[in-house]
Coordinates of C-alpha atoms (C1' of nucleotides) in Angstrom, one line a residue:
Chain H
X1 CA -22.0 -7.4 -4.2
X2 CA -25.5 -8.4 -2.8
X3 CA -24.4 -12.2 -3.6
X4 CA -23.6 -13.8 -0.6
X5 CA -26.9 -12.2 0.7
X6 CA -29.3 -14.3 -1.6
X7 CA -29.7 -16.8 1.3
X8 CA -31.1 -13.9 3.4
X9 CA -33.5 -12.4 1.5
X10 CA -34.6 -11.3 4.7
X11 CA -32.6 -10.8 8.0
X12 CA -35.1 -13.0 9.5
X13 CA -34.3 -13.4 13.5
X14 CA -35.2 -9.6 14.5
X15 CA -37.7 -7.2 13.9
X16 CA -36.7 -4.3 11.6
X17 CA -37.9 -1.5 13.7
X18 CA -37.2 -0.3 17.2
X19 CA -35.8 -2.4 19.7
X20 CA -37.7 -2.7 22.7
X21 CA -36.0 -2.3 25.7
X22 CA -37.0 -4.6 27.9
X23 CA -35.1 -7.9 27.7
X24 CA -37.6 -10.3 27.3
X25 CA -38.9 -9.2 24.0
X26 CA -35.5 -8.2 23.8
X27 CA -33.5 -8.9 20.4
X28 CA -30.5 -9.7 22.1
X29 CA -31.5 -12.5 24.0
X30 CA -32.1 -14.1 20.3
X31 CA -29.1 -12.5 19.0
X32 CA -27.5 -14.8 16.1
X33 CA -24.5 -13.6 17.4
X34 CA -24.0 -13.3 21.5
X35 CA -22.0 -15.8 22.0
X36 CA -18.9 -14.6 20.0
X37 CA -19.4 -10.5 20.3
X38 CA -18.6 -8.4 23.4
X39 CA -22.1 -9.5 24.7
X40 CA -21.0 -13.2 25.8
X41 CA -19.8 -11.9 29.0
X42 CA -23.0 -10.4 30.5
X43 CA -25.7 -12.2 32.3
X44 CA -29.6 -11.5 31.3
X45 CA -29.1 -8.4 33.7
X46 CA -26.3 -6.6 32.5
X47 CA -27.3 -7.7 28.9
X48 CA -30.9 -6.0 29.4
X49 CA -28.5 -2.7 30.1
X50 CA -27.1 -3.0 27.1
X51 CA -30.3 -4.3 25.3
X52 CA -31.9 -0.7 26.4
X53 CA -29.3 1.4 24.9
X54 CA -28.8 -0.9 21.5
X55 CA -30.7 0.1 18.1
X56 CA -30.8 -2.1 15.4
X57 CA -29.6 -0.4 12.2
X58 CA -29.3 -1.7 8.6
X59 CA -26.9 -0.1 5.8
X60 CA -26.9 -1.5 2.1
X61 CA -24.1 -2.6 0.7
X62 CA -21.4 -0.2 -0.7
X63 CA -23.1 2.6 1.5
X64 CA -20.6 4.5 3.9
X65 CA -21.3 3.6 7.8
X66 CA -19.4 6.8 9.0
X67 CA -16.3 8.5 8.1
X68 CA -12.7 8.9 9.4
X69 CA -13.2 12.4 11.1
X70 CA -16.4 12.2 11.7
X71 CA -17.9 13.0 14.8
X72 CA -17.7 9.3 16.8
X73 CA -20.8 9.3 18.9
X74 CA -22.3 6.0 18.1
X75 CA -20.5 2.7 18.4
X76 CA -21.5 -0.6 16.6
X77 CA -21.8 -4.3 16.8
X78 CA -22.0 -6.2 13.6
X79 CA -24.8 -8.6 13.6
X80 CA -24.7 -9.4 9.9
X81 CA -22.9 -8.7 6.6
X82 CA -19.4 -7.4 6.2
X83 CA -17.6 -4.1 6.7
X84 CA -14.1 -2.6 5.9
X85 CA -12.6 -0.2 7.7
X86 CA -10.1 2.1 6.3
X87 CA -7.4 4.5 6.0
X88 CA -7.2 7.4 3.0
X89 CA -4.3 9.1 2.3
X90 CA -5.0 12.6 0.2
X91 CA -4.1 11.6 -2.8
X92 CA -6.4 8.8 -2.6
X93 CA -4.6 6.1 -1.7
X94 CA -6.3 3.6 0.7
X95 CA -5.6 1.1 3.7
X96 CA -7.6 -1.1 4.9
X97 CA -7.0 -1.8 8.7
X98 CA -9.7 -4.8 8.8
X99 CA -12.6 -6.1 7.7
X100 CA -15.1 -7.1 10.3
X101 CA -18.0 -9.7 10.7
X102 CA -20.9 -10.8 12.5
X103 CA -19.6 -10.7 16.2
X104 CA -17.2 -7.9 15.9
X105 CA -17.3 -4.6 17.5
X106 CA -16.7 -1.2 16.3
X107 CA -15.4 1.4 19.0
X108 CA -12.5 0.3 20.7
X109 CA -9.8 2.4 18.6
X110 CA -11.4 6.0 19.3
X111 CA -10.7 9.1 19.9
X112 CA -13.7 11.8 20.4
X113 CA -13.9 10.9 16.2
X114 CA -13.5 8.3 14.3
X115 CA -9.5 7.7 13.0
X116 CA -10.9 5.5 9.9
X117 CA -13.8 5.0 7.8
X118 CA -16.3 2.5 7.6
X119 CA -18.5 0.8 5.1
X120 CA -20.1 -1.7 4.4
X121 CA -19.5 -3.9 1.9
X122 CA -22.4 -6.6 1.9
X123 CA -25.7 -5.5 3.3
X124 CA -25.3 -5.3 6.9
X125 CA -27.3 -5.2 10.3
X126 CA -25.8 -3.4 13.3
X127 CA -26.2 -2.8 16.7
X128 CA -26.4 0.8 17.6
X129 CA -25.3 2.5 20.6
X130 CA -24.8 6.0 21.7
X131 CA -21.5 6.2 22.9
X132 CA -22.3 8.2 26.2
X133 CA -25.0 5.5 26.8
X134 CA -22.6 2.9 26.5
X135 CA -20.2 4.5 28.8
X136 CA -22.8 4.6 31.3
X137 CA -23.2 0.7 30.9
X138 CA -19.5 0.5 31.0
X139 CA -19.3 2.3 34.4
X140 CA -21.2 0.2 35.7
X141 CA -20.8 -3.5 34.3
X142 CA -16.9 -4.3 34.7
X143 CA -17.4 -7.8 33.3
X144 CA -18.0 -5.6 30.1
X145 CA -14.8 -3.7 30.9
X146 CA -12.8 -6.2 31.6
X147 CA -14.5 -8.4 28.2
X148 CA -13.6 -5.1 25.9
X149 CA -9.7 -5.3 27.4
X150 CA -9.4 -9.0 26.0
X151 CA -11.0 -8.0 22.9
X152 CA -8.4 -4.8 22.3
X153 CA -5.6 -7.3 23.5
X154 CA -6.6 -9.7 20.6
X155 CA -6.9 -7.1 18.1
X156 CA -3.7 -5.3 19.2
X157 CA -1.9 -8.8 18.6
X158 CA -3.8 -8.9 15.3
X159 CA -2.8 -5.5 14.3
X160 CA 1.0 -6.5 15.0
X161 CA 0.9 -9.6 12.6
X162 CA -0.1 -7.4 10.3
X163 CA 2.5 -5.1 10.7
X164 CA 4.7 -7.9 9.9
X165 CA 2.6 -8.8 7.0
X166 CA 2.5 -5.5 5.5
X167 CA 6.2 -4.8 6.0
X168 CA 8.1 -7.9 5.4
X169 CA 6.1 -10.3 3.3
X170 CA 6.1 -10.7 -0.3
X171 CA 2.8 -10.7 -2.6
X172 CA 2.6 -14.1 -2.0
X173 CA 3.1 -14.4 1.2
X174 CA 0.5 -12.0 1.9
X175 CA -2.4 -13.4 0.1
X176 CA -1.9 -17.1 1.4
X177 CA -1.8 -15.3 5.0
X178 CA -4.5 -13.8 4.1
X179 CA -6.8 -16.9 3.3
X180 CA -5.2 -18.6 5.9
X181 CA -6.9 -15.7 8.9
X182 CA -10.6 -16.0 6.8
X183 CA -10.3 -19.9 7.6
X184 CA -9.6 -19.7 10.4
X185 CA -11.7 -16.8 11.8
X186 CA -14.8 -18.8 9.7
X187 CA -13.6 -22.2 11.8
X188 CA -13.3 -19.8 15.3
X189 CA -17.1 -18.5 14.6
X190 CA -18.5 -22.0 13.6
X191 CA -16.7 -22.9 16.4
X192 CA -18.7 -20.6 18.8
X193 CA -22.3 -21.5 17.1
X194 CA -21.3 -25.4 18.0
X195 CA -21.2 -24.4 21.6
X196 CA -23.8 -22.4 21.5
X197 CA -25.9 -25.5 20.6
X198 CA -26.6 -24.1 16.8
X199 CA -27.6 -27.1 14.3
X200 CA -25.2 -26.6 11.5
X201 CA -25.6 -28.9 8.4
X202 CA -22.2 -30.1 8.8
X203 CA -22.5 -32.4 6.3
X204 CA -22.3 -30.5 3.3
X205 CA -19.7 -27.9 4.4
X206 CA -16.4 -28.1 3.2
X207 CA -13.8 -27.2 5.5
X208 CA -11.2 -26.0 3.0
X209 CA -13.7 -23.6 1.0
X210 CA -13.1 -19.9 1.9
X211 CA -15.9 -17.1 1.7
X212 CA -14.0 -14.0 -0.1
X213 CA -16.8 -11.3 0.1
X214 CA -14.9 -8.7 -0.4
X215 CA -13.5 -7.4 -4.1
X216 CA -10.2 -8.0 -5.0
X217 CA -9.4 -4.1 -4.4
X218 CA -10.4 -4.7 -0.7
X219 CA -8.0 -7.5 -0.7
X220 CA -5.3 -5.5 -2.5
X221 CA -5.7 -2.8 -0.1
X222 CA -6.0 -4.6 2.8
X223 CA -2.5 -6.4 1.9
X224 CA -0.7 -2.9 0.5
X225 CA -0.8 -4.7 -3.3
X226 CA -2.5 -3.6 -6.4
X227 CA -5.4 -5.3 -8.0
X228 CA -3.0 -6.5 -10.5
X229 CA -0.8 -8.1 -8.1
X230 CA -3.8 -9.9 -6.5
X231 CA -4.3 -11.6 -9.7
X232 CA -1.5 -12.1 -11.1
X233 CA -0.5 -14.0 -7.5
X234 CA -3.9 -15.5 -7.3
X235 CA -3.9 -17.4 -11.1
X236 CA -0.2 -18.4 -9.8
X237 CA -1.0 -19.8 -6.7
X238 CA -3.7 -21.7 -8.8
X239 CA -1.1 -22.8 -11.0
X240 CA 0.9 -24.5 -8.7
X241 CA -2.3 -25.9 -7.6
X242 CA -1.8 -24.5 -3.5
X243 CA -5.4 -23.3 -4.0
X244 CA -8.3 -23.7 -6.2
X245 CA -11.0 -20.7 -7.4
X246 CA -14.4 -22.0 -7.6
X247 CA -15.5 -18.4 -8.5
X248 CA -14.4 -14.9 -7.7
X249 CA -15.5 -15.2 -4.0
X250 CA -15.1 -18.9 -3.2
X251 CA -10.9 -20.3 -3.0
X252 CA -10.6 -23.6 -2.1
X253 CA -7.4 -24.3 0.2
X254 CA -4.9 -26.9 -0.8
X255 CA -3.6 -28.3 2.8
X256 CA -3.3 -26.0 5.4
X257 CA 0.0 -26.5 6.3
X258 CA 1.6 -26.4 3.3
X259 CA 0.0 -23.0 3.1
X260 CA 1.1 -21.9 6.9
X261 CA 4.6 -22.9 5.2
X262 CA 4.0 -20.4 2.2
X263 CA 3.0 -17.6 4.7
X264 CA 5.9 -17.8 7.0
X265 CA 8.2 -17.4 4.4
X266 CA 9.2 -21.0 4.4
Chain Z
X1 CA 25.0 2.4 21.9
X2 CA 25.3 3.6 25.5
X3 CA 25.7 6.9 24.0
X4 CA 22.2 7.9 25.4
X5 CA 23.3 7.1 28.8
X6 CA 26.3 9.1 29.0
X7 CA 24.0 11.8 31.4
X8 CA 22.7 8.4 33.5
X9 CA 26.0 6.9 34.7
X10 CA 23.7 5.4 37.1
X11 CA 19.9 5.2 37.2
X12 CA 19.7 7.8 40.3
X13 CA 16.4 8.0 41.9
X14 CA 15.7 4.7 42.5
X15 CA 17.5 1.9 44.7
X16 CA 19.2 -1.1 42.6
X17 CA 18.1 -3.9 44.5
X18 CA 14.4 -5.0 46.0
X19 CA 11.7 -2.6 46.4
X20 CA 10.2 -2.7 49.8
X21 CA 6.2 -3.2 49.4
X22 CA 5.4 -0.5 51.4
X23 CA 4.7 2.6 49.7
X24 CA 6.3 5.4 52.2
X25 CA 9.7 4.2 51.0
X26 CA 8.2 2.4 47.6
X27 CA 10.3 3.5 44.5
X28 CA 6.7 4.2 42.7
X29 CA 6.1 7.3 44.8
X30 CA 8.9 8.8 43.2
X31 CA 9.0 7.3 39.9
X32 CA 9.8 9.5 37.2
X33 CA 7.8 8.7 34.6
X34 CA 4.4 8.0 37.0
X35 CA 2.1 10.4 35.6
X36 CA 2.9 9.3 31.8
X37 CA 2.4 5.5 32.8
X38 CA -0.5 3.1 33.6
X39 CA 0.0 3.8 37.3
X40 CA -1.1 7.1 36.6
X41 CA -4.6 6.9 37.1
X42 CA -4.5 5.3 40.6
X43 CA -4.4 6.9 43.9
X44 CA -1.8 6.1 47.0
X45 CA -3.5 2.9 47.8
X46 CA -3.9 1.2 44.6
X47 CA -0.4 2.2 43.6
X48 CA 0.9 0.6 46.8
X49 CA -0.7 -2.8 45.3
X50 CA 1.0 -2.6 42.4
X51 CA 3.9 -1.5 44.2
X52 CA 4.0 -4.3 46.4
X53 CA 3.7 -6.8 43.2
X54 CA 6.7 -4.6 41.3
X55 CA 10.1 -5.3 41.3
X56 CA 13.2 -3.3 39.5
X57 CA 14.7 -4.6 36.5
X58 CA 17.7 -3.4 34.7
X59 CA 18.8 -4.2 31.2
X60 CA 22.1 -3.4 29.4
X61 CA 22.0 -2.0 26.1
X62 CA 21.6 -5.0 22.9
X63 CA 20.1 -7.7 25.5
X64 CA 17.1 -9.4 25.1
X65 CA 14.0 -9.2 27.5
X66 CA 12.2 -11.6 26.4
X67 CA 11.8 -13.5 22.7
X68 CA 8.0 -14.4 21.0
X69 CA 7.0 -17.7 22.4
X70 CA 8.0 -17.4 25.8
X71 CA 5.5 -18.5 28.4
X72 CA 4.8 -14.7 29.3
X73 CA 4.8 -14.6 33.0
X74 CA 6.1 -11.3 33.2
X75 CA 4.5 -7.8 32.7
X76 CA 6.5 -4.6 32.2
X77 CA 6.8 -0.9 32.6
X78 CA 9.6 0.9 31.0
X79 CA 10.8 3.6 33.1
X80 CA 14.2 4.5 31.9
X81 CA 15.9 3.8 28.6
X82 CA 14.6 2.5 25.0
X83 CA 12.7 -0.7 23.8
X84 CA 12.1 -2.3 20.5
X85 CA 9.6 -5.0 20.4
X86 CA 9.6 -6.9 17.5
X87 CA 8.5 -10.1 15.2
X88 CA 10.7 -12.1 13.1
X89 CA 10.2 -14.4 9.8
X90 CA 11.6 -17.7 9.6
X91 CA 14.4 -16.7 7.1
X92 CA 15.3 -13.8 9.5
X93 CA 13.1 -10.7 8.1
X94 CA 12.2 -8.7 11.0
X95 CA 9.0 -6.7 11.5
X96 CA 9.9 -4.0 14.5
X97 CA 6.3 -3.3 15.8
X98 CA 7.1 -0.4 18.2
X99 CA 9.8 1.3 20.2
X100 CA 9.0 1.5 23.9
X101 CA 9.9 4.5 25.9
X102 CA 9.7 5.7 29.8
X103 CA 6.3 5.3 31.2
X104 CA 4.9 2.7 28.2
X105 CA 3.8 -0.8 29.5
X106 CA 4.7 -3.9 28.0
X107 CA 1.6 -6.5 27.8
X108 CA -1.4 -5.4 26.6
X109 CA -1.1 -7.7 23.7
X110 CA -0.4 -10.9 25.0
X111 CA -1.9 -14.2 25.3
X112 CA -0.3 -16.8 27.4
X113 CA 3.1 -16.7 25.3
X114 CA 4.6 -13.3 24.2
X115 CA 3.4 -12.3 20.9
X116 CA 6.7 -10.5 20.1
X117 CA 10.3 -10.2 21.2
X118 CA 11.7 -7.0 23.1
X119 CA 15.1 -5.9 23.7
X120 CA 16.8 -3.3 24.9
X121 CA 18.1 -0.1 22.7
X122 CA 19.3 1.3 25.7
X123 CA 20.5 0.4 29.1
X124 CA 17.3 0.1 30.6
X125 CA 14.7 0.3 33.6
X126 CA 11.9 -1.8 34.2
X127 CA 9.4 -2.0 36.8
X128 CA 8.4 -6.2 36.4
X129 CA 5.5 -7.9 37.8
X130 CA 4.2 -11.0 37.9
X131 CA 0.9 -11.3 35.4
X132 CA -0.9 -13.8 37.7
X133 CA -0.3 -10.9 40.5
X134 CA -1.2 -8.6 38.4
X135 CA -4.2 -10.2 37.5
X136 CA -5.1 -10.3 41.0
X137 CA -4.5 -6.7 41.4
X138 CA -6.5 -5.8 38.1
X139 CA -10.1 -7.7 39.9
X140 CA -9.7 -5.2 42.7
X141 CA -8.6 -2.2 41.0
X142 CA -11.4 -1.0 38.0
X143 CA -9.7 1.8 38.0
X144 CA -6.7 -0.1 36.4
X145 CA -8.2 -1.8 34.4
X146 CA -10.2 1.3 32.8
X147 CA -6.8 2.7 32.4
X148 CA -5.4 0.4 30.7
X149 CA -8.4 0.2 28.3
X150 CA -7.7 3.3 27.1
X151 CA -4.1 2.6 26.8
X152 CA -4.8 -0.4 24.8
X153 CA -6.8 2.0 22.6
X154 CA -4.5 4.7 21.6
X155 CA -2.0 1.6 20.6
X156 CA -4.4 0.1 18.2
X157 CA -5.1 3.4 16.8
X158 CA -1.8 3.8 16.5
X159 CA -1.1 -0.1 15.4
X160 CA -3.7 1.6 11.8
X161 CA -1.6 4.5 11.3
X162 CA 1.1 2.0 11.1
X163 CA -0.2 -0.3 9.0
X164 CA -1.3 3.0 6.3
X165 CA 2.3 3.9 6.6
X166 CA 3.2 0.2 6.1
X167 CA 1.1 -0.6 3.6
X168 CA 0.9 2.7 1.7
X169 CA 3.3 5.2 2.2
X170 CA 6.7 5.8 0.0
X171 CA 10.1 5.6 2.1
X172 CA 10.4 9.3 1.8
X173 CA 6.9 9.7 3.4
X174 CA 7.8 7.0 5.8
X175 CA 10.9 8.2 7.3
X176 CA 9.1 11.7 7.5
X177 CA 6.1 10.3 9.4
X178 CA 8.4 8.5 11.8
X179 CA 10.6 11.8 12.8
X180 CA 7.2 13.1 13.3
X181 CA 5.8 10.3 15.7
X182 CA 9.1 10.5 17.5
X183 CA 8.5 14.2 18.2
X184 CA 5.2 14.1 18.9
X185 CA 5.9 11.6 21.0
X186 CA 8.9 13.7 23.3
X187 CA 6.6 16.7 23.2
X188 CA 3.9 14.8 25.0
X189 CA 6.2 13.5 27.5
X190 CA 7.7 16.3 27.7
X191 CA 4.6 18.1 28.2
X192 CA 3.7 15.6 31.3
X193 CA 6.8 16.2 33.1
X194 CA 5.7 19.7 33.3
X195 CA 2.7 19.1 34.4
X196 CA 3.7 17.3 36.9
X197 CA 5.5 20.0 38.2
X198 CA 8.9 19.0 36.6
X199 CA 11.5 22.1 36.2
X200 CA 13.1 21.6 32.5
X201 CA 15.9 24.0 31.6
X202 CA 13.5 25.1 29.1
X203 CA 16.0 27.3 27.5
X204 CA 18.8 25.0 25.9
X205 CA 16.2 22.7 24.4
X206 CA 15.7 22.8 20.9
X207 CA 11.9 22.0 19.9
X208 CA 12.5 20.8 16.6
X209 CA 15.7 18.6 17.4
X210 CA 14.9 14.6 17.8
X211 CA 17.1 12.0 19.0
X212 CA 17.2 8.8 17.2
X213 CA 18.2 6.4 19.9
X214 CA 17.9 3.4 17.4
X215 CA 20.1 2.4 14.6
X216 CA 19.4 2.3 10.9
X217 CA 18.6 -1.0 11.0
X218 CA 16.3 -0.5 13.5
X219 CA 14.6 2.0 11.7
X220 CA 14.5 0.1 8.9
X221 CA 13.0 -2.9 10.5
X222 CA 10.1 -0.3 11.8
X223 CA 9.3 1.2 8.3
X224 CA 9.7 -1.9 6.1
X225 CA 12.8 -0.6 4.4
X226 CA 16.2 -1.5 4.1
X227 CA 18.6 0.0 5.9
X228 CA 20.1 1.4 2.5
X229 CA 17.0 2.7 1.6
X230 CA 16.7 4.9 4.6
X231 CA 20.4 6.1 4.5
X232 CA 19.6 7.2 1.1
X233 CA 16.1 9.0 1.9
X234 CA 17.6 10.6 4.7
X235 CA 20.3 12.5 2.6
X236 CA 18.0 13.2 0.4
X237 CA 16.1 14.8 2.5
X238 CA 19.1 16.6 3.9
X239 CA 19.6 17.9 0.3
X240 CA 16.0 19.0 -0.2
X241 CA 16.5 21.2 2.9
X242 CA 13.9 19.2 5.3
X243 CA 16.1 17.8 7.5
X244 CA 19.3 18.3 9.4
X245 CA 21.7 15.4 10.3
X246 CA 23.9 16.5 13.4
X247 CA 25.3 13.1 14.0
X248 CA 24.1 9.5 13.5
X249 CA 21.4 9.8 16.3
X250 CA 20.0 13.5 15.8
X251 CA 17.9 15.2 13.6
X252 CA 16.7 18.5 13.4
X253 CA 13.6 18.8 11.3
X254 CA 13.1 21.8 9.2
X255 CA 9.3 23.0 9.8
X256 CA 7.1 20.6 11.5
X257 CA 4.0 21.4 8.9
X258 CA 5.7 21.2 5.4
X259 CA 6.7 17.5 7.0
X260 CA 3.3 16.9 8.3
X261 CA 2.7 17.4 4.1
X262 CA 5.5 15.1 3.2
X263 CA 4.1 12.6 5.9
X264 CA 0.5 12.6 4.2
X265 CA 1.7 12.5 0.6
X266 CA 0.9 16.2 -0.4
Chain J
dG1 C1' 49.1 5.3 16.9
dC2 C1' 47.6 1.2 14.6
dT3 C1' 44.1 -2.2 14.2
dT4 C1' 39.7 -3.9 14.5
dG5 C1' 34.9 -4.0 14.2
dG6 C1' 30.4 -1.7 14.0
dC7 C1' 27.7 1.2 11.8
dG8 C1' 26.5 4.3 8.0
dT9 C1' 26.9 5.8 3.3
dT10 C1' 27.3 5.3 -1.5
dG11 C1' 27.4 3.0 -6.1
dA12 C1' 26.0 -0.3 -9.6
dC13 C1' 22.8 -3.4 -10.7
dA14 C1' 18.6 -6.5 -10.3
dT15 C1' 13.8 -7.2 -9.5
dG16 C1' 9.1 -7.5 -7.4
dG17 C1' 5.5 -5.2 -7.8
dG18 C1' 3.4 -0.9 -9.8
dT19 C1' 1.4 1.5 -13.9
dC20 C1' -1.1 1.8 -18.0
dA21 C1' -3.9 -0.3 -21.2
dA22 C1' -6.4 -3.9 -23.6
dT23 C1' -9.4 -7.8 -23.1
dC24 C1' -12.5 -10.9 -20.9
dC25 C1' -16.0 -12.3 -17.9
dT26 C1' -20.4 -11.8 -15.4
dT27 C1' -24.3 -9.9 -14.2
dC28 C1' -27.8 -6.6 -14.9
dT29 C1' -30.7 -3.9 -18.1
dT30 C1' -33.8 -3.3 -21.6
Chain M
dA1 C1' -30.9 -11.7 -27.1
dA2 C1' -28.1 -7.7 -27.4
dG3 C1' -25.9 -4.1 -25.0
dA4 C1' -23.8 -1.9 -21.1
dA5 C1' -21.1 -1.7 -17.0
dG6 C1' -18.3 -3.1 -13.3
dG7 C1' -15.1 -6.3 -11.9
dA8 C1' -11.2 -9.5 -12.9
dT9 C1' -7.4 -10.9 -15.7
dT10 C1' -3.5 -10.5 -18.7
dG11 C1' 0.3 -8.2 -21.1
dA12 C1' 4.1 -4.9 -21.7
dC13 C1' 6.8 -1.8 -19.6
dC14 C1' 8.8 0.9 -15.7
dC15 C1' 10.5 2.4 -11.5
dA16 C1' 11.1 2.5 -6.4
dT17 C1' 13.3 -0.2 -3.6
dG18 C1' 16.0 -4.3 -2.7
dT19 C1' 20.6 -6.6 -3.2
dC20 C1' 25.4 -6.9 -3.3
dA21 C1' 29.7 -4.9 -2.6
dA22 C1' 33.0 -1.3 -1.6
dC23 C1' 34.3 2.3 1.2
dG24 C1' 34.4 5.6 5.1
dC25 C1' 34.1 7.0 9.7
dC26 C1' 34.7 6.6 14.5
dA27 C1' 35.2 4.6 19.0
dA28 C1' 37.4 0.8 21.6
dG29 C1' 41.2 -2.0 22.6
dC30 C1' 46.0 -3.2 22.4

DNA sequence: GCTTGGCGTTGACATGGGTCAATCCTTCTT
DNA sequence: AAGAAGGATTGACCCATGTCAACGCCAAGC
């Protein structure tokens, strides 16, 4: 579980405790991740508003962030790590609406508590923020208004291919979708730490090799299939050679559009 | 199909051709479903912006508004009559992702092409605007756009209790959480009218009576069934006493908590 | 009043994916 | 190095739902 964290034995670029708030010693100005959460659209002034009502907060992996029901007074961007969020039905059975990374922001779909649950499933870093506090900000930074509306509008487009994944696609279908939105959210994110001038070692990164950090129950609830199904449609996608496992967590894509094919149903 | 509209031979309140821009005689001052729509947050001025940008739009029952690709140009608000917006599979499956009724607004999720395709149940209202317009009104209006934050953020809640229902539920749970939305969903409106001052002939109106404007298919399309599957689950649950068919496009349901059971899986 | 065409329902049968259970890795522990 | 434990995979079987096809009902048109 704590795998794809041996390259950070540390979370190196902040300091662990308190966040000061003025900006200059500010950890948001050296935030790994400002250019692709809901911080891009603020200028050092409105970012020091936010800056002075951020925390920094880190949760292990497998721990619980909050729960559906819970009281929702904080909200959350993810700086690091990975997180699920998710549905329970009583019986126990589960849905995962999402997983989120580094960039992504917790808070948009509430009501005065949480309607899912949270956890994280590497270690993970978060930005903390009191929820009053942040409305505060909001009331007064419409950039960051206006920045949160494109960001629902994205995810409320996401959510509806999902729909259509959930409802109408086969096993198959679903999985290759599924690799399909990790590549290309990993290609939208390196995408955003080229313009933001990072120096990525682009020569030993292969574009076809997918990150799965997440077990294959995650997957299987994510995509409303059993484990079973996950592998069984997993060693049979390798079969026909449209993708390759290098280990549990690493797929290798066969030719993106062959897959896009496989995913619409074609 | 027009059965719906037998008590609308003729949309009434408003007038069927232009709107004039300026409010006094502007069809938004009297709209009926103003309070439960977007423009309900805005005061006379504001609204007469968005007035001036609106125009009246009717659509017979079965037509097409618009289908997923279009350049989106267009925003909506429903104001009389029934929606389905939906996404469809190369072979033909279809994925509905939501049935629009008076006072929703159609755009939240859309990037420079519609997302999704839309077409009318019913014979139908709009109120259409122009999305560059409307972007222009949105800059001046934070009040707007704060609205329609929140907006966007009961639909994605509501886009996760899909997808658990999607992903997770049985057909018999399914069908059970969808009479529920449905009359959840009239109460609420319901409920605005009256706060807005509305006189309802509260006495012939049966609370636990819900009209099913769609077809099966329809239906089916929203739950990820077939529509044999929901015929069958719906006698079924006429046989187990939950339900009560009074034609093709009623239902009265039989105790809203033993169904909020069925709906959870208890 | 017959015909036509859309739905909706029902029946018989097929199947994708679920369930249950055994086995196989890995990785961690000692 | 052996053991233990938590995934992941595989197999055998099952069942909820899909598929295919017949039939019924009702409203619209001739």
């Amino acid at each position: 579980m704590a795998k794809q964290q041996s390259k950070l034995p540390e979370f190196a670029p902040l300091a662990r405790d308190e966040i000061s708030p003025a900006l200059a010693n500010s950890p948001c100005a050296a935030c790994t991740v400002r250019q692709q959460s809901v911080c891009a659209s603020l200028d050092d002034n409105e970012l020091e508003r936010l800056a002075a009502i951020s925390r920094a907060m880190y949760v292990a992996a497998g721990s619980t962030i909050f729960n559906e029901g819970d009281p929702a007074d904080y909200l959350f961007n993810v700086t690091d790590g990975v997180i699920k969020l998710y549905k329970l039905l009583a019986d126990g059975r589960e849905q995962v609406t999402g997983f989120l990374f580094p960039g992504d922001f917790i808070g948009l779909a509430l009501k005065d508590s949480y309607s899912y649950s949270a956890e994280a499933i590497s270690a993970v870093r978060l930005c903390k923020m009191k929820r009053s506090q942040f409305r505060d900000v909001l009331a007064v930074t419409p950039r960051l208004e206006h920045r949160l509306l494109s960001v629902a509008s994205n995810e409320l487009a996401q959510a509806q291919d999902q729909m259509l994944l959930l409802g109408r696609k086969t096993a198959r279908e679903k999985i290759v979708s599924f690799f399909l939105q990790l590549a290309e959210r990993r290609d939208k994110s390196r995408q955003a730490q080229i313009n933001a001038g990072a120096e990525l070692e682009s020569s030993k990164f292969d574009e076809d090799v997918v990150e799965l950090p997440m077990g294959r129950a995650d997957i299987a609830d994510y995509l409303g299939l059993t484990t079973e199904t996950v592998s069984r449609t997993l060693t049979q996608l390798k079969t026909d050679g449209s993708i390759q496992l290098l280990d549990n967590h690493q797929v290798r894509l066969g030719g993106r559009e062959s897959l896009r094919e496989i995913a619409q149903g074609l």
